[in-house]
Amino acid sequence: APASDMGKLLSKIFGNKEMRILMLGLDAAGKTTILYKLKLGQSVTTIPTVGFNVETVTYKNVKFNVWDVGGQDKIRPLWRHYYTGTQGLIFVVDCADRDRIDEARQELHKIINDREMRDAIILVFANKQDLPDAMKPHEIQEKLGLTRIRDRNWYVQPACATTGDGLFEGLTWLTSNHKS
């Protein structure tokens, strides 16, 4: 099958990579808004996700298969069913929700300590930066206990899902740190 060999060769040269991304975070953090802003370029009205949304977003020769899984506490135990094969975790935080940042930290550490997730790189979207009193990225990395994580590749990207600010910068970080 020379055609498929040619395809393989081209993707080697041009790096048409695929990356499996799992997007998690507490309910109302902005996961679904981020997914559809990336996919459609527009802000959509969302309802709480029960189950999951999955979309393919192509950016800079990389096909991101993004799984956005609902974050309400009752369904968080289902998250681990999506871990297998995940190369990048996007953890979304509502930076204006100071009351639940501790809960977000606990959930994040549960995820990254799971052995299925040990190879995943970690992108945190510090979302809702447009809101007054939103925590800044340095505060988020402190409160999420990321500064203590030495053996993992992580990055905090300030973002605003509704305007799209920071979203593609986040994807750029994922592509440049993805070990294919």
Short mmCIF file of C-alpha atoms in Angstrom, two decimals:
data_model
loop_
_atom_site.label_atom_id
_atom_site.label_comp_id
_atom_site.label_asym_id
_atom_site.label_seq_id
_atom_site.Cartn_x
_atom_site.Cartn_y
_atom_site.Cartn_z
CA ALA A 1 0.00 0.00 0.00
CA PRO A 2 2.33 2.77 -1.23
CA ALA A 3 -0.33 5.46 -0.71
CA SER A 4 -0.50 4.87 3.02
CA ASP A 5 3.31 4.77 3.21
CA MET A 6 3.32 8.14 1.47
CA GLY A 7 0.86 9.44 4.03
CA LYS A 8 3.04 8.18 6.86
CA LEU A 9 6.06 9.83 5.31
CA LEU A 10 4.26 13.14 4.86
CA SER A 11 3.02 13.15 8.42
CA LYS A 12 6.58 12.44 9.55
CA ILE A 13 7.83 15.45 7.63
CA PHE A 14 4.99 17.81 8.43
CA GLY A 15 4.15 16.32 11.79
CA ASN A 16 0.43 15.73 11.39
CA LYS A 17 0.11 14.58 14.94
CA GLU A 18 -2.93 13.48 16.81
CA MET A 19 -3.31 14.08 20.48
CA ARG A 20 -5.90 12.70 22.87
CA ILE A 21 -6.92 15.40 25.31
CA LEU A 22 -9.10 14.98 28.36
CA MET A 23 -10.71 18.18 29.64
CA LEU A 24 -11.79 18.07 33.27
CA GLY A 25 -12.62 20.52 36.03
CA LEU A 26 -15.40 21.33 38.46
CA ASP A 27 -18.88 22.01 37.11
CA ALA A 28 -19.30 25.52 35.65
CA ALA A 29 -15.54 26.00 35.21
CA GLY A 30 -16.05 26.57 31.46
CA LYS A 31 -15.01 23.27 29.85
CA THR A 32 -17.81 23.04 27.31
CA THR A 33 -17.58 26.74 26.47
CA ILE A 34 -13.85 26.25 25.80
CA LEU A 35 -14.47 23.17 23.66
CA TYR A 36 -16.96 24.90 21.38
CA LYS A 37 -15.04 28.15 21.25
CA LEU A 38 -12.06 26.14 19.95
CA LYS A 39 -14.21 24.07 17.60
CA LEU A 40 -16.61 26.69 16.23
CA GLY A 41 -14.91 29.96 17.04
CA GLN A 42 -18.00 31.19 18.78
CA SER A 43 -19.39 31.35 22.26
CA VAL A 44 -22.29 28.95 22.69
CA THR A 45 -24.88 28.78 25.44
CA THR A 46 -24.22 25.62 27.42
CA ILE A 47 -26.15 23.55 29.91
CA PRO A 48 -24.37 21.42 32.53
CA THR A 49 -22.78 18.46 30.78
CA VAL A 50 -24.11 15.11 31.93
CA GLY A 51 -21.92 12.56 30.22
CA PHE A 52 -19.44 14.02 27.77
CA ASN A 53 -18.86 15.97 24.57
CA VAL A 54 -16.12 14.95 22.18
CA GLU A 55 -14.86 17.04 19.27
CA THR A 56 -11.84 17.13 17.02
CA VAL A 57 -10.06 20.45 16.84
CA THR A 58 -7.28 20.84 14.29
CA TYR A 59 -4.69 23.49 15.01
CA LYS A 60 -1.16 23.88 13.66
CA ASN A 61 -1.14 20.42 12.01
CA VAL A 62 -2.27 18.73 15.18
CA LYS A 63 -5.59 16.97 15.48
CA PHE A 64 -6.75 17.32 19.06
CA ASN A 65 -9.38 14.79 20.03
CA VAL A 66 -10.88 16.61 22.98
CA TRP A 67 -13.06 14.82 25.51
CA ASP A 68 -15.03 17.23 27.70
CA VAL A 69 -16.55 15.35 30.63
CA GLY A 70 -19.18 16.76 32.98
CA GLY A 71 -17.88 18.06 36.30
CA GLN A 72 -20.78 17.86 38.74
CA ASP A 73 -19.68 16.09 41.90
CA LYS A 74 -22.08 13.17 41.41
CA ILE A 75 -20.50 12.28 38.07
CA ARG A 76 -16.84 12.90 38.86
CA PRO A 77 -16.29 9.22 39.76
CA LEU A 78 -16.87 8.54 36.04
CA TRP A 79 -13.84 10.62 35.04
CA ARG A 80 -11.42 7.74 35.41
CA HIS A 81 -13.19 5.79 32.67
CA TYR A 82 -11.77 8.35 30.23
CA TYR A 83 -8.14 8.28 31.44
CA THR A 84 -6.73 5.50 29.26
CA GLY A 85 -4.63 6.81 26.40
CA THR A 86 -4.85 10.44 27.47
CA GLN A 87 -1.76 12.39 26.39
CA GLY A 88 -2.76 15.79 27.67
CA LEU A 89 -4.99 16.82 30.54
CA ILE A 90 -6.69 20.19 30.30
CA PHE A 91 -7.89 21.13 33.76
CA VAL A 92 -10.22 24.12 33.72
CA VAL A 93 -10.55 26.39 36.74
CA ASP A 94 -13.03 29.19 37.35
CA CYS A 95 -10.63 31.79 38.74
CA ALA A 96 -13.44 33.77 40.31
CA ASP A 97 -14.67 30.79 42.35
CA ARG A 98 -12.52 31.17 45.45
CA ASP A 99 -14.90 29.04 47.51
CA ARG A 100 -14.15 25.94 45.49
CA ILE A 101 -10.48 26.31 44.57
CA ASP A 102 -9.57 23.84 47.30
CA GLU A 103 -12.04 21.33 45.92
CA ALA A 104 -10.52 21.88 42.47
CA ARG A 105 -7.06 21.18 43.89
CA GLN A 106 -8.21 17.91 45.45
CA GLU A 107 -9.80 16.74 42.21
CA LEU A 108 -6.76 17.71 40.14
CA HIS A 109 -4.41 15.73 42.38
CA LYS A 110 -6.74 12.72 42.32
CA ILE A 111 -6.56 12.78 38.52
CA ILE A 112 -2.83 13.22 38.10
CA ASN A 113 -1.98 10.65 40.77
CA ASP A 114 -3.92 7.96 38.91
CA ARG A 115 -1.46 5.64 37.20
CA GLU A 116 -3.40 5.81 33.92
CA MET A 117 -2.61 9.52 33.84
CA ARG A 118 1.06 9.41 34.78
CA ASP A 119 2.30 10.22 31.26
CA ALA A 120 -0.18 13.00 30.54
CA ILE A 121 1.08 16.57 30.38
CA ILE A 122 -1.00 19.04 32.36
CA LEU A 123 -2.42 22.28 31.02
CA VAL A 124 -4.46 24.35 33.44
CA PHE A 125 -6.75 26.94 31.90
CA ALA A 126 -7.05 29.70 34.51
CA ASN A 127 -10.43 30.62 33.08
CA LYS A 128 -12.74 33.62 33.55
CA GLN A 129 -9.86 36.10 33.76
CA ASP A 130 -12.35 38.77 32.64
CA LEU A 131 -14.22 38.62 35.93
CA PRO A 132 -13.47 41.11 38.69
CA ASP A 133 -11.40 39.55 41.46
CA ALA A 134 -10.38 36.57 39.31
CA MET A 135 -7.29 34.85 40.71
CA LYS A 136 -4.18 35.39 38.60
CA PRO A 137 -2.21 32.43 37.20
CA HIS A 138 0.50 32.61 39.88
CA GLU A 139 -2.17 32.43 42.57
CA ILE A 140 -3.85 29.52 40.80
CA GLN A 141 -0.64 27.50 40.56
CA GLU A 142 -0.02 28.10 44.24
CA LYS A 143 -3.57 27.19 45.30
CA LEU A 144 -3.65 24.10 43.09
CA GLY A 145 -0.40 22.88 44.64
CA LEU A 146 1.35 22.78 41.26
CA THR A 147 4.53 24.45 42.46
CA ARG A 148 5.30 21.29 44.45
CA ILE A 149 4.99 19.04 41.40
CA ARG A 150 8.50 18.44 40.11
CA ASP A 151 8.18 15.27 38.06
CA ARG A 152 5.43 16.40 35.70
CA ASN A 153 5.19 18.83 32.84
CA TRP A 154 2.52 21.41 33.72
CA TYR A 155 1.59 24.91 32.68
CA VAL A 156 -1.00 27.47 33.76
CA GLN A 157 -2.51 29.48 30.91
CA PRO A 158 -4.71 32.50 31.71
CA ALA A 159 -7.86 32.31 29.62
CA CYS A 160 -11.27 33.72 28.95
CA ALA A 161 -13.45 31.11 27.26
CA THR A 162 -16.14 33.50 26.05
CA THR A 163 -13.71 35.74 24.14
CA GLY A 164 -11.25 32.94 23.32
CA ASP A 165 -8.33 34.72 24.98
CA GLY A 166 -5.53 32.30 25.83
CA LEU A 167 -7.16 29.21 24.35
CA PHE A 168 -4.95 28.72 21.31
CA GLU A 169 -1.88 29.66 23.36
CA GLY A 170 -2.82 26.70 25.54
CA LEU A 171 -3.02 24.39 22.53
CA THR A 172 0.35 25.69 21.37
CA TRP A 173 1.86 24.71 24.72
CA LEU A 174 0.33 21.23 24.38
CA THR A 175 1.76 20.73 20.89
CA SER A 176 5.24 21.89 21.84
CA ASN A 177 5.34 19.66 24.92
CA HIS A 178 3.70 16.59 23.41
CA LYS A 179 6.13 13.70 23.24
CA SER A 180 4.94 11.91 20.13
#
